[in-house]
Short mmCIF file of C-alpha atoms in Angstrom, two decimals:
data_model
loop_
_atom_site.label_atom_id
_atom_site.label_comp_id
_atom_site.label_asym_id
_atom_site.label_seq_id
_atom_site.Cartn_x
_atom_site.Cartn_y
_atom_site.Cartn_z
CA MET V 223 121.38 91.58 24.27
CA ARG V 224 119.47 90.65 27.60
CA LYS V 225 116.00 88.90 27.37
CA ILE V 226 113.24 88.72 30.23
CA ARG V 227 110.94 85.76 30.09
CA ALA V 228 108.75 83.86 32.88
CA ALA V 229 110.19 80.64 33.44
CA SER V 230 107.44 77.67 32.91
CA SER V 231 107.45 76.86 36.67
CA ALA V 232 109.23 77.63 40.11
CA LEU V 233 109.60 73.78 40.62
CA GLY V 234 109.12 72.34 37.11
CA GLN V 235 112.42 72.59 35.70
CA THR V 236 113.70 69.14 34.79
CA GLN V 237 117.13 67.87 35.53
CA ALA V 238 118.14 67.66 31.66
CA GLU V 239 117.63 71.68 31.71
CA ALA V 240 119.54 72.36 34.91
CA PRO V 241 123.48 74.00 34.62
CA SER V 242 126.68 72.31 36.96
CA SER V 243 126.77 75.17 39.60
CA ILE V 244 125.37 78.07 41.35
CA ASP V 245 127.61 81.61 41.29
CA ARG V 246 125.63 83.32 43.95
CA LEU V 247 122.20 83.30 45.93
CA LEU V 248 121.35 86.79 47.31
CA PHE V 249 117.83 87.90 49.10
CA PHE V 250 116.31 91.38 48.43
CA ASP V 251 113.06 93.16 49.67
CA ARG V 252 110.12 93.90 47.66
CA ASP V 253 111.99 97.17 46.30
CA PHE V 254 115.36 94.96 45.60
CA ASN V 255 117.01 96.61 48.64
CA PRO V 256 119.39 94.14 50.23
CA ILE V 257 118.23 91.97 53.31
CA GLU V 258 119.72 92.65 56.35
CA ASN V 259 117.11 90.47 58.65
CA PHE V 260 115.65 87.41 57.01
CA LEU V 261 112.72 86.32 58.63
CA GLY V 262 114.04 87.48 61.85
CA ASN V 263 117.28 85.75 61.72
CA GLU V 264 120.56 87.13 60.75
CA LEU V 265 121.57 85.76 57.22
CA PRO V 266 125.01 83.90 56.33
CA ALA V 267 127.39 86.09 54.63
CA SER V 268 127.11 84.14 51.81
CA VAL V 269 123.77 85.00 50.98
CA LYS V 270 123.34 88.21 52.34
CA PRO V 271 123.77 91.22 49.78
CA ALA V 272 125.56 94.53 50.64
CA ALA V 273 124.00 96.61 47.87
CA SER V 274 120.83 96.47 46.28
CA LEU V 275 120.17 94.60 43.01
CA TRP V 276 120.95 97.56 40.35
CA GLU V 277 124.13 97.78 42.18
CA HIS V 278 124.93 94.37 41.67
CA PHE V 279 123.95 94.23 37.94
CA PRO V 280 123.77 97.98 36.87
CA GLN V 281 123.19 96.50 33.30
CA LEU V 282 119.92 95.42 34.48
CA ASP V 283 116.59 97.60 33.04
CA LYS V 284 114.80 98.48 36.43
CA SER V 285 111.96 99.47 34.50
CA ALA V 286 111.32 96.04 32.55
CA ILE V 287 112.09 93.97 35.60
CA THR V 288 109.74 96.07 37.70
CA LEU V 289 107.28 95.97 34.82
CA ALA V 290 107.41 92.10 34.68
CA PHE V 291 106.94 91.55 38.08
CA ARG V 292 104.03 93.60 38.15
CA SER V 293 102.13 91.73 35.06
CA LEU V 294 103.03 88.32 36.61
CA ASP V 295 101.12 89.78 39.85
CA ASP V 296 101.40 87.06 42.62
CA SER V 297 102.47 84.28 40.41
CA VAL V 298 104.98 81.90 41.61
CA GLN V 299 106.92 81.98 38.24
CA PRO V 300 110.33 82.90 38.48
CA LEU V 301 111.65 85.58 36.01
CA ARG V 302 114.43 84.32 33.52
CA ILE V 303 117.15 86.86 32.72
CA SER V 304 119.64 86.22 29.90
CA GLY V 305 122.67 87.69 28.72
CA ASP V 306 125.88 88.96 29.58
CA LEU V 307 125.67 90.66 32.78
CA GLY V 308 128.85 91.64 32.66
CA GLY V 309 131.82 90.99 35.51
CA SER V 310 132.63 87.58 35.25
CA GLY V 311 131.34 86.50 32.03
CA SER V 312 128.14 85.81 30.73
CA HIS V 313 125.63 84.65 33.05
CA GLY V 314 121.65 84.51 33.63
CA LEU V 315 119.67 85.92 36.67
CA THR V 316 116.54 84.13 37.81
CA ILE V 317 114.33 85.82 40.37
CA TYR V 318 112.21 84.13 42.83
CA ARG V 319 109.22 85.79 44.60
CA ILE V 320 109.04 84.62 48.04
CA GLY V 321 106.30 86.04 50.11
CA ASN V 322 107.46 89.71 50.50
CA LEU V 323 110.97 88.83 49.20
CA PHE V 324 112.85 88.09 46.08
CA ALA V 325 115.64 85.51 45.95
CA VAL V 326 118.02 86.14 43.03
CA VAL V 327 120.20 82.99 41.80
CA ARG V 328 122.85 84.30 39.33
CA SER V 329 123.22 80.99 37.20
CA ASP V 330 121.49 79.36 34.02
CA GLU V 331 119.42 77.31 35.61
CA LEU V 332 118.86 75.91 39.08
CA VAL V 333 119.65 72.27 39.87
CA ASP V 334 117.13 70.16 41.88
CA ASP V 335 119.50 70.17 45.50
CA GLU V 336 119.94 74.11 45.00
CA ARG V 337 116.26 74.59 44.37
CA ALA V 338 115.25 72.57 47.42
CA THR V 339 118.28 74.52 49.26
CA LEU V 340 116.26 77.88 48.32
CA LEU V 341 112.67 76.41 49.38
CA HIS V 342 114.16 74.98 52.68
CA LEU V 343 115.45 79.05 53.47
CA ALA V 344 112.35 80.45 52.55
CA THR V 345 109.67 78.03 55.14
CA HIS V 346 111.90 77.16 57.74
CA ASP V 347 113.80 79.21 60.83
CA PRO V 348 117.22 79.18 60.50
CA LEU V 349 117.97 78.97 64.34
CA THR V 350 116.18 76.36 65.33
CA GLY V 351 115.32 74.31 62.17
CA LEU V 352 111.82 74.20 62.80
CA PRO V 353 109.25 75.21 59.91
CA ASN V 354 108.41 78.66 60.09
CA ARG V 355 105.71 81.15 60.20
CA ARG V 356 104.95 80.97 56.52
CA GLN V 357 105.32 76.86 56.55
CA PHE V 358 102.74 76.82 59.13
CA SER V 359 100.06 79.16 57.66
CA ASP V 360 100.48 77.24 54.66
CA ASP V 361 100.43 73.76 56.55
CA LEU V 362 97.25 74.78 58.89
CA ALA V 363 95.13 75.99 55.90
CA GLU V 364 95.81 73.00 54.20
CA LEU V 365 94.97 70.43 57.10
CA LEU V 366 91.92 72.04 57.92
CA GLN V 367 90.66 72.11 54.15
CA GLU V 368 91.31 68.23 54.60
CA SER V 369 89.61 67.66 57.89
CA ALA V 370 86.74 69.26 56.77
CA GLY V 371 86.38 66.83 54.08
CA SER V 372 87.16 63.54 56.20
CA ASN V 373 85.19 64.75 59.40
CA GLU V 374 88.52 64.77 61.54
CA THR V 375 89.46 66.71 64.11
CA LEU V 376 92.71 68.67 64.75
CA SER V 377 94.53 70.63 67.84
CA LEU V 378 96.26 73.73 67.51
CA MET V 379 98.64 74.27 70.65
CA GLN V 380 100.46 78.04 71.19
CA LEU V 381 103.20 77.73 73.25
CA ASP V 382 105.38 80.57 75.07
CA LEU V 383 108.34 80.34 76.95
CA ASP V 384 107.84 81.31 80.72
CA ASP V 385 110.59 83.74 82.07
CA PHE V 386 112.51 83.84 78.54
CA LYS V 387 113.69 87.43 78.81
CA PRO V 388 115.65 87.35 82.07
CA VAL V 389 117.76 84.69 80.16
CA ASN V 390 118.72 87.13 77.53
CA ASP V 391 118.59 89.83 79.91
CA THR V 392 121.21 88.16 82.18
CA LEU V 393 123.04 85.65 80.11
CA GLY V 394 123.21 87.62 76.75
CA HIS V 395 121.33 86.55 73.64
CA PRO V 396 123.75 84.06 72.44
CA ALA V 397 122.57 82.22 75.47
CA GLY V 398 118.81 82.87 74.53
CA ASP V 399 119.69 81.33 71.11
CA LYS V 400 120.95 78.20 72.63
CA LEU V 401 118.07 77.99 74.90
CA LEU V 402 115.70 78.07 71.98
CA GLN V 403 117.76 75.67 69.84
CA PHE V 404 117.49 73.41 72.93
CA ALA V 405 113.62 74.15 73.66
CA ALA V 406 112.65 73.01 69.79
CA ARG V 407 114.51 69.94 70.38
CA ARG V 408 112.80 69.51 73.87
CA ILE V 409 109.44 70.05 71.72
CA GLN V 410 110.16 67.80 69.15
CA ASP V 411 111.08 64.98 71.34
CA CYS V 412 107.45 65.40 73.04
CA LEU V 413 106.24 64.96 69.36
CA THR V 414 104.41 61.78 67.52
CA SER V 415 104.11 61.35 63.65
CA ASP V 416 101.12 62.87 63.93
CA ASP V 417 102.19 66.08 65.20
CA ARG V 418 104.89 69.02 63.72
CA ALA V 419 106.21 71.54 65.37
CA TYR V 420 106.75 75.43 64.21
CA ARG V 421 108.49 78.33 65.49
CA LEU V 422 106.64 81.74 64.97
CA ALA V 423 108.62 84.29 66.30
CA GLY V 424 110.62 84.89 69.61
CA ASP V 425 109.86 82.53 71.98
CA GLU V 426 106.70 81.88 70.23
CA PHE V 427 105.96 78.06 69.00
CA THR V 428 103.32 76.59 67.89
CA VAL V 429 102.41 72.41 67.30
CA ILE V 430 99.48 71.03 65.04
CA SER V 431 98.30 67.85 66.25
CA ARG V 432 96.17 65.64 63.92
CA GLY V 433 95.04 62.01 64.37
CA SER V 434 92.26 60.66 66.13
CA GLY V 435 91.15 61.21 69.94
CA HIS V 436 91.20 64.99 69.68
CA PRO V 437 90.78 67.17 71.88
CA ALA V 438 92.08 64.47 74.89
CA LYS V 439 95.18 63.57 72.86
CA ALA V 440 96.15 67.19 72.37
CA HIS V 441 96.09 67.64 76.50
CA ARG V 442 98.13 64.94 76.77
CA LEU V 443 100.52 66.47 74.64
CA ALA V 444 100.43 69.49 76.27
CA GLU V 445 100.67 68.00 79.89
CA ALA V 446 103.60 66.15 78.56
CA LEU V 447 105.38 69.74 77.25
CA VAL V 448 104.54 71.31 80.44
CA ALA V 449 106.29 68.68 82.31
CA ALA V 450 109.67 68.43 79.82
CA PHE V 451 110.17 71.86 80.30
CA LYS V 452 109.91 71.70 84.04
CA LYS V 453 113.67 69.94 83.53
CA PRO V 454 116.43 72.53 83.69
CA PHE V 455 118.22 73.89 80.46
CA THR V 456 122.21 73.41 80.83
CA ILE V 457 123.53 76.62 78.91
CA ASP V 458 127.65 76.78 79.25
CA GLY V 459 127.50 75.13 82.34
CA ILE V 460 124.56 77.18 84.26
CA ALA V 461 121.32 75.29 84.85
CA VAL V 462 118.47 77.56 83.35
CA PHE V 463 114.63 77.49 84.69
CA VAL V 464 112.28 78.21 81.48
CA GLY V 465 108.44 76.45 81.65
CA THR V 466 105.75 77.05 79.09
CA SER V 467 102.47 78.21 78.75
CA ILE V 468 100.02 76.38 76.10
CA GLY V 469 97.06 77.38 74.57
CA ILE V 470 94.77 74.48 73.26
CA SER V 471 92.01 75.16 70.53
CA THR V 472 90.58 72.20 68.49
CA ALA V 473 88.95 72.10 64.89
CA PRO V 474 85.96 72.37 64.24
CA PRO V 475 84.50 72.89 67.53
CA ASP V 476 86.75 75.94 68.51
CA GLY V 477 87.09 77.11 64.62
CA THR V 478 86.99 76.11 60.92
CA SER V 479 89.64 78.70 59.72
CA PRO V 480 93.11 79.62 60.79
CA GLU V 481 91.91 82.62 62.29
CA GLU V 482 89.36 81.53 64.34
CA LEU V 483 91.80 78.78 65.50
CA MET V 484 94.70 80.75 66.37
CA LYS V 485 92.41 83.27 68.27
CA ALA V 486 91.31 80.65 70.49
CA SER V 487 94.42 79.23 71.07
CA ASP V 488 95.65 82.65 71.35
CA LEU V 489 92.41 83.40 74.21
CA ALA V 490 93.63 79.88 76.06
CA LEU V 491 97.01 80.90 76.12
CA TYR V 492 96.46 84.38 77.46
CA ALA V 493 94.26 82.57 80.33
CA ALA V 494 97.19 79.91 80.86
CA LYS V 495 99.56 82.79 82.36
CA GLN V 496 96.67 84.61 84.23
CA ASP V 497 95.88 81.16 85.93
CA GLY V 498 99.75 81.13 87.03
CA ARG V 499 101.67 80.31 83.85
CA GLY V 500 103.65 76.62 83.46
CA ARG V 501 100.15 75.17 82.73
CA PRO V 502 98.09 74.27 79.64
CA LYS V 503 94.91 75.63 79.03
CA ALA V 504 92.18 74.67 76.45
CA PHE V 505 89.76 77.38 74.87
CA ASP V 506 86.14 77.94 76.42
CA PRO V 507 83.67 80.25 74.96
CA GLU V 508 83.42 82.16 77.96
CA MET V 509 87.25 83.31 77.22
CA LEU V 510 86.07 85.19 74.30
CA GLU V 511 83.26 86.92 76.32
CA LEU V 512 85.64 88.07 78.84
CA LEU V 513 87.72 89.28 75.89
CA GLU V 514 84.75 91.08 74.56
CA GLN V 515 84.42 93.02 77.91
CA ARG V 516 88.22 93.75 78.75
CA GLU V 517 87.97 95.61 74.87
CA LEU V 518 84.68 97.34 75.87
CA LEU V 519 86.72 98.31 79.12
CA ARG V 520 89.22 99.37 77.13
CA ARG V 521 87.36 101.80 74.60
CA SER V 522 85.04 103.24 77.13
CA LEU V 523 88.59 104.21 79.42
CA ARG V 524 89.25 106.27 76.87
CA MET V 525 86.05 108.49 77.20
CA ALA V 526 85.69 107.72 81.04
CA LEU V 527 87.85 111.27 82.03
CA ALA V 528 86.26 113.15 79.44
CA GLN V 529 82.79 111.78 80.53
CA GLN V 530 83.46 112.10 84.21
CA GLN V 531 82.68 108.58 85.28
CA PHE V 532 85.86 108.72 87.25
CA PHE V 533 85.53 109.59 91.27
CA VAL V 534 87.39 108.97 94.55
CA GLU V 535 86.66 107.63 97.96
CA TYR V 536 88.71 108.36 100.89
CA GLN V 537 89.59 105.60 103.77
CA PRO V 538 90.62 106.80 106.64
CA ILE V 539 94.00 106.62 108.41
CA SER V 540 94.22 106.80 112.24
CA GLU V 541 97.04 107.08 114.58
CA ALA V 542 96.77 106.37 118.19
CA GLY V 543 93.01 106.37 118.24
CA SER V 544 92.47 109.29 116.05
CA VAL V 545 91.97 110.27 112.77
CA VAL V 546 95.26 112.13 110.99
CA GLY V 547 93.88 111.60 107.03
CA PHE V 548 92.59 109.86 104.31
CA GLU V 549 93.86 107.66 101.38
CA ALA V 550 92.46 108.96 97.60
CA LEU V 551 90.86 105.91 96.03
CA LEU V 552 90.25 105.96 92.55
CA ARG V 553 86.59 104.54 91.36
CA TRP V 554 85.12 103.98 88.55
CA ASN V 555 81.34 103.79 87.67
CA HIS V 556 80.90 102.99 84.15
CA PRO V 557 77.04 103.51 82.65
CA LEU V 558 76.60 100.28 81.46
CA LEU V 559 78.39 97.88 84.06
CA GLY V 560 78.22 100.00 86.93
CA LYS V 561 81.29 100.15 89.51
CA ILE V 562 84.49 98.46 87.90
CA PRO V 563 86.92 97.22 90.39
CA PRO V 564 90.38 98.92 90.21
CA ALA V 565 92.40 95.91 89.54
CA SER V 566 90.41 95.47 86.57
CA PHE V 567 90.95 98.69 84.74
CA ILE V 568 94.29 100.26 86.42
CA PRO V 569 96.63 97.78 84.25
CA MET V 570 94.36 98.33 81.36
CA ALA V 571 94.98 102.41 81.84
CA GLU V 572 99.07 101.61 82.46
CA ALA V 573 99.23 99.82 79.27
CA ASP V 574 97.11 102.15 76.78
CA GLY V 575 99.32 105.13 78.43
CA LEU V 576 96.49 107.12 80.35
CA MET V 577 97.39 106.50 83.57
CA PRO V 578 99.81 109.85 83.70
CA GLU V 579 96.64 111.70 82.79
CA ILE V 580 93.85 110.02 85.00
CA GLY V 581 96.96 110.29 87.67
CA ALA V 582 97.24 114.12 87.34
CA TRP V 583 93.20 114.18 87.74
CA VAL V 584 93.02 112.16 91.06
CA LEU V 585 96.01 114.45 92.55
CA GLU V 586 93.99 117.83 91.89
CA GLN V 587 90.85 116.23 93.24
CA ALA V 588 92.61 114.71 96.63
CA CYS V 589 94.44 117.90 96.82
CA ARG V 590 91.09 119.87 96.57
CA GLU V 591 89.31 117.62 98.87
CA ALA V 592 91.95 117.80 101.44
CA MET V 593 91.46 121.52 101.49
CA ASN V 594 88.20 121.29 103.31
CA TRP V 595 89.77 118.75 106.16
CA PRO V 596 91.29 119.77 109.70
CA GLU V 597 94.97 121.86 108.65
CA ASN V 598 96.77 118.71 110.36
CA TYR V 599 94.94 116.08 108.08
CA ILE V 600 97.33 114.47 105.66
CA VAL V 601 95.83 112.85 102.21
CA ALA V 602 97.81 109.62 100.57
CA VAL V 603 97.77 109.62 96.74
CA ASN V 604 98.89 106.03 95.15
CA LEU V 605 101.36 106.93 92.17
CA SER V 606 101.14 104.11 89.27
CA ALA V 607 104.45 103.00 87.84
CA ALA V 608 103.41 104.49 84.23
CA GLU V 609 103.18 108.02 86.19
CA PHE V 610 106.28 108.09 88.21
CA LEU V 611 108.35 107.01 85.46
CA THR V 612 106.84 109.50 82.98
CA SER V 613 108.89 112.37 82.69
CA GLY V 614 107.90 115.97 84.62
CA LEU V 615 106.42 114.19 87.68
CA THR V 616 107.97 116.71 90.05
CA ASP V 617 107.09 119.75 88.11
CA ARG V 618 103.45 118.61 87.70
CA VAL V 619 103.05 117.41 91.70
CA SER V 620 104.39 121.22 92.70
CA GLN V 621 102.47 122.81 90.46
CA THR V 622 99.35 121.32 91.38
CA LEU V 623 100.14 122.09 95.11
CA ASP V 624 100.40 125.56 93.94
CA LEU V 625 97.28 125.63 92.18
CA VAL V 626 95.31 124.43 94.74
CA GLY V 627 97.35 125.66 97.87
CA LEU V 628 97.82 122.47 100.00
CA PRO V 629 100.85 122.79 102.08
CA PRO V 630 103.20 120.10 100.45
CA GLU V 631 104.05 118.55 104.12
CA ARG V 632 100.36 117.39 104.14
CA LEU V 633 100.54 115.38 100.79
CA GLU V 634 102.01 111.54 101.12
CA LEU V 635 102.47 109.88 97.86
CA GLU V 636 102.52 105.82 97.67
CA ILE V 637 104.58 104.29 95.27
CA THR V 638 105.22 100.49 95.15
CA GLU V 639 108.55 98.43 95.22
CA SER V 640 107.57 97.59 91.01
CA VAL V 641 108.52 101.00 90.47
CA LEU V 642 111.58 100.84 91.97
CA LEU V 643 113.05 97.59 90.45
CA GLU V 644 115.87 100.01 88.58
CA ARG V 645 117.61 101.86 91.23
CA THR V 646 118.55 104.40 88.24
CA VAL V 647 119.75 107.85 88.79
CA ASN V 648 116.37 109.38 87.57
CA ASN V 649 114.51 107.44 89.97
CA ILE V 650 116.81 108.75 92.80
CA ASP V 651 116.53 112.40 91.79
CA THR V 652 112.69 112.19 91.62
CA LEU V 653 112.23 110.75 94.90
CA ASN V 654 115.00 113.13 96.34
CA THR V 655 113.31 116.26 94.66
CA LEU V 656 109.70 115.31 96.39
CA ASN V 657 111.63 115.10 99.65
CA VAL V 658 113.06 118.64 99.13
CA LEU V 659 109.38 119.76 98.33
CA GLY V 660 108.57 118.62 101.84
CA ILE V 661 106.32 115.93 100.26
CA ARG V 662 106.37 112.58 102.24
CA ILE V 663 106.94 109.06 100.59
CA SER V 664 105.40 106.07 101.52
CA LEU V 665 106.43 102.20 100.36
CA ASP V 666 103.06 100.76 99.57
CA ASP V 667 102.49 96.88 100.04
CA PHE V 668 106.03 96.64 101.41
CA GLY V 669 107.12 92.90 102.07
CA THR V 670 104.59 91.42 99.02
CA GLU V 671 106.43 92.03 95.29
CA TYR V 672 110.05 92.38 94.77
CA SER V 673 111.12 93.30 98.32
CA SER V 674 114.88 94.41 98.83
CA LEU V 675 116.19 96.24 101.78
CA SER V 676 118.74 98.24 99.72
CA TYR V 677 115.89 99.97 98.72
CA LEU V 678 114.92 101.49 102.37
CA LYS V 679 118.98 102.47 102.31
CA THR V 680 118.93 104.20 98.83
CA PHE V 681 115.64 106.01 98.56
CA PRO V 682 114.09 108.63 100.91
CA PHE V 683 111.15 107.02 102.72
CA ASP V 684 108.73 108.71 105.23
CA THR V 685 106.58 105.45 105.72
CA ILE V 686 106.37 101.88 104.96
CA LYS V 687 102.56 100.20 104.27
CA ILE V 688 102.44 96.91 105.71
CA ASP V 689 100.13 94.80 103.08
CA LYS V 690 97.21 93.34 104.64
CA TYR V 691 98.69 90.06 103.39
CA PHE V 692 100.27 89.92 106.89
CA ILE V 693 97.70 91.39 108.81
CA THR V 694 94.51 88.78 107.98
CA ASP V 695 95.76 86.32 110.06
CA LEU V 696 98.07 88.25 112.33
CA GLU V 697 95.76 86.85 115.39
CA SER V 698 96.64 83.05 114.49
CA ASP V 699 99.82 82.83 112.27
CA SER V 700 103.35 83.24 114.07
CA LYS V 701 105.15 83.73 111.17
CA SER V 702 103.04 86.78 110.04
CA GLN V 703 103.47 88.39 113.77
CA THR V 704 107.59 87.36 113.34
CA ILE V 705 107.54 89.51 109.79
CA VAL V 706 105.07 91.94 110.97
CA ARG V 707 107.21 92.88 113.82
CA CYS V 708 110.70 92.72 112.07
CA ILE V 709 109.05 95.37 109.46
CA VAL V 710 107.96 98.12 112.36
CA ASN V 711 111.55 97.44 114.26
CA LEU V 712 113.57 97.90 111.29
CA ALA V 713 111.20 100.92 109.83
CA HIS V 714 111.66 102.35 113.35
CA GLY V 715 115.70 102.25 113.21
CA LEU V 716 115.57 103.89 110.02
CA ASP V 717 113.31 106.67 111.26
CA MET V 718 110.20 105.91 109.21
CA GLN V 719 106.66 105.56 110.48
CA VAL V 720 104.62 102.34 109.87
CA THR V 721 101.20 102.03 108.34
CA ALA V 722 99.37 98.55 108.68
CA GLU V 723 96.88 98.17 106.10
CA GLY V 724 93.88 95.88 105.81
CA VAL V 725 93.12 96.25 109.81
CA GLU V 726 89.60 94.63 110.69
CA THR V 727 89.43 93.41 114.06
CA PRO V 728 89.92 94.86 117.37
CA ALA V 729 92.23 91.87 118.49
CA GLN V 730 94.42 92.65 115.20
CA ALA V 731 94.61 96.68 115.77
CA GLU V 732 95.58 95.67 119.60
CA TRP V 733 98.40 93.39 118.68
CA LEU V 734 99.84 95.81 116.22
CA HIS V 735 99.60 99.06 119.07
CA SER V 736 101.60 96.37 121.11
CA VAL V 737 104.52 95.92 118.84
CA GLY V 738 104.30 99.66 118.15
CA CYS V 739 102.55 100.01 114.49
CA ASP V 740 102.01 103.77 114.27
CA ARG V 741 99.17 103.86 111.99
CA LEU V 742 96.00 101.53 111.18
CA GLN V 743 94.23 101.29 107.95
CA GLY V 744 91.12 98.94 107.32
CA TYR V 745 87.41 98.38 107.54
CA LEU V 746 87.91 98.79 111.70
CA VAL V 747 88.36 102.58 111.07
CA SER V 748 86.45 102.78 108.27
CA ARG V 749 85.11 101.58 105.01
CA PRO V 750 86.04 103.65 102.14
CA LEU V 751 84.08 107.12 102.04
CA PRO V 752 82.24 109.26 99.48
CA VAL V 753 83.25 112.84 99.08
CA GLU V 754 79.39 113.08 100.46
CA ALA V 755 80.10 111.50 103.48
CA MET V 756 83.46 113.28 104.30
CA SER V 757 82.33 116.20 106.20
CA GLU V 758 80.05 114.01 108.87
CA PHE V 759 82.94 111.60 109.12
CA ILE V 760 85.30 114.31 110.22
CA ASN V 761 82.96 115.72 112.42
CA ARG V 762 82.52 112.72 114.69
CA ALA V 763 86.09 112.32 114.72
CA GLU V 764 86.72 115.16 115.99
CA THR V 765 84.34 115.66 118.59
CA SER V 766 85.39 112.17 119.68
CA VAL V 767 88.86 113.12 120.13
CA SER V 768 87.71 116.51 122.14
CA HIS V 769 85.49 114.49 124.34
CA ALA V 770 88.53 112.40 125.12
CA LEU V 771 90.84 115.62 125.74
CA VAL V 772 88.31 116.93 128.09
#
């Protein structure tokens, strides 16, 4: 006969009550199914079950045990089961609730050392040995409560490793695991007795710093951590450089609850990454205002297309002094905030999966507007990475051209090098299909991202666009002149045209013409034009060409 009872305390057994040994330690989820991955890390085979609790111990009364734990609610009291469990003889089971998990020990009782081992497994990260997220939450809540009673301050630091993913991708996950272990040691080496580090998940770490002198003390510690991560890690004989970005918050000025403090340090961490990574950043209330603005934009963005808040402007492209077409530029007129720069909302649209729908609208609008232009004018439309990588792109483009009636040779699709990071078969097929359809392909912002000459050999481009970064100081900077001259010669050698963006002065235009640059785009030719101004601009452009031919 088996008896079920709640033990007096999870940690309250006396040495006299403890038995001599434990036969097995197993972990299960809340449904008593086997745990394959515990706290994000693989368990040793000795503590990882291969079957459910009921398959291990078929003699157990499932209903009684489930009911017993329900009646115990979230108490820390373990459940003791005594009697003949079959197999190797008479044993007892102790079932411990640990968060959303159950730890099951087959024995008569737990000895102190074994209980300590179980507690350590529940509160520490097996890979780095640092306290885990569960322990961090408990410690932060307790320390904040203590600080509130003593008028002391403490600081919380959130650390993210910069460029950690490429290590996993290039050297493999075992190397990534070693790097995390080395990173944990490096963090601990910077700490004092008033500080404690934790690993939350992946490459996310936190540090709680106490003592006097905050927030200045936290800033000094954060600077020391950033400096420590500037030194290379050696993994299997390979030097690996991985920095860290740090967000800092201080209690009580930045918050008095764990949630408030975590949110503040998270915002500071985001700001540190936005500023270039590899640096610490302290929370500022303005960060919260910026977050609220971003969230307002994100919510508004989902309604912008349906409410017709988007519109398109067109910037002229000139060749040999004549206009040959326009680039379509997406704009957003927010009902409360006014005009929103594309750099502010396009990344949001890409991240939220809205860009394919928005891009399809821009393409149709631009093609319809181009039907009002002279038949020799092209229309250039930008394709974001999110649009390009969405299946069915070529069909959508072809259907739009058929719907509007625009000849494919009048459409030029602009893509950036970030789209082509992976020279996959699908990417090559997409560009080749567009090329076969007669659509022109332009490589935008050449030279500013992940420039690789292999792109020019692998993909069928008609045009290379030189980014305005190289045009701005073209009149005075010999390095920019050398780079632009090389790009023009390279493109022409590959039978491609060259367009220079951001041309603003006659001197820039004259120099570009002297080296054979085919097309110019920028304020010197014209600022982007609203639809209402297109007809007048085209009439003036065509009239000036006619006069030049007379």
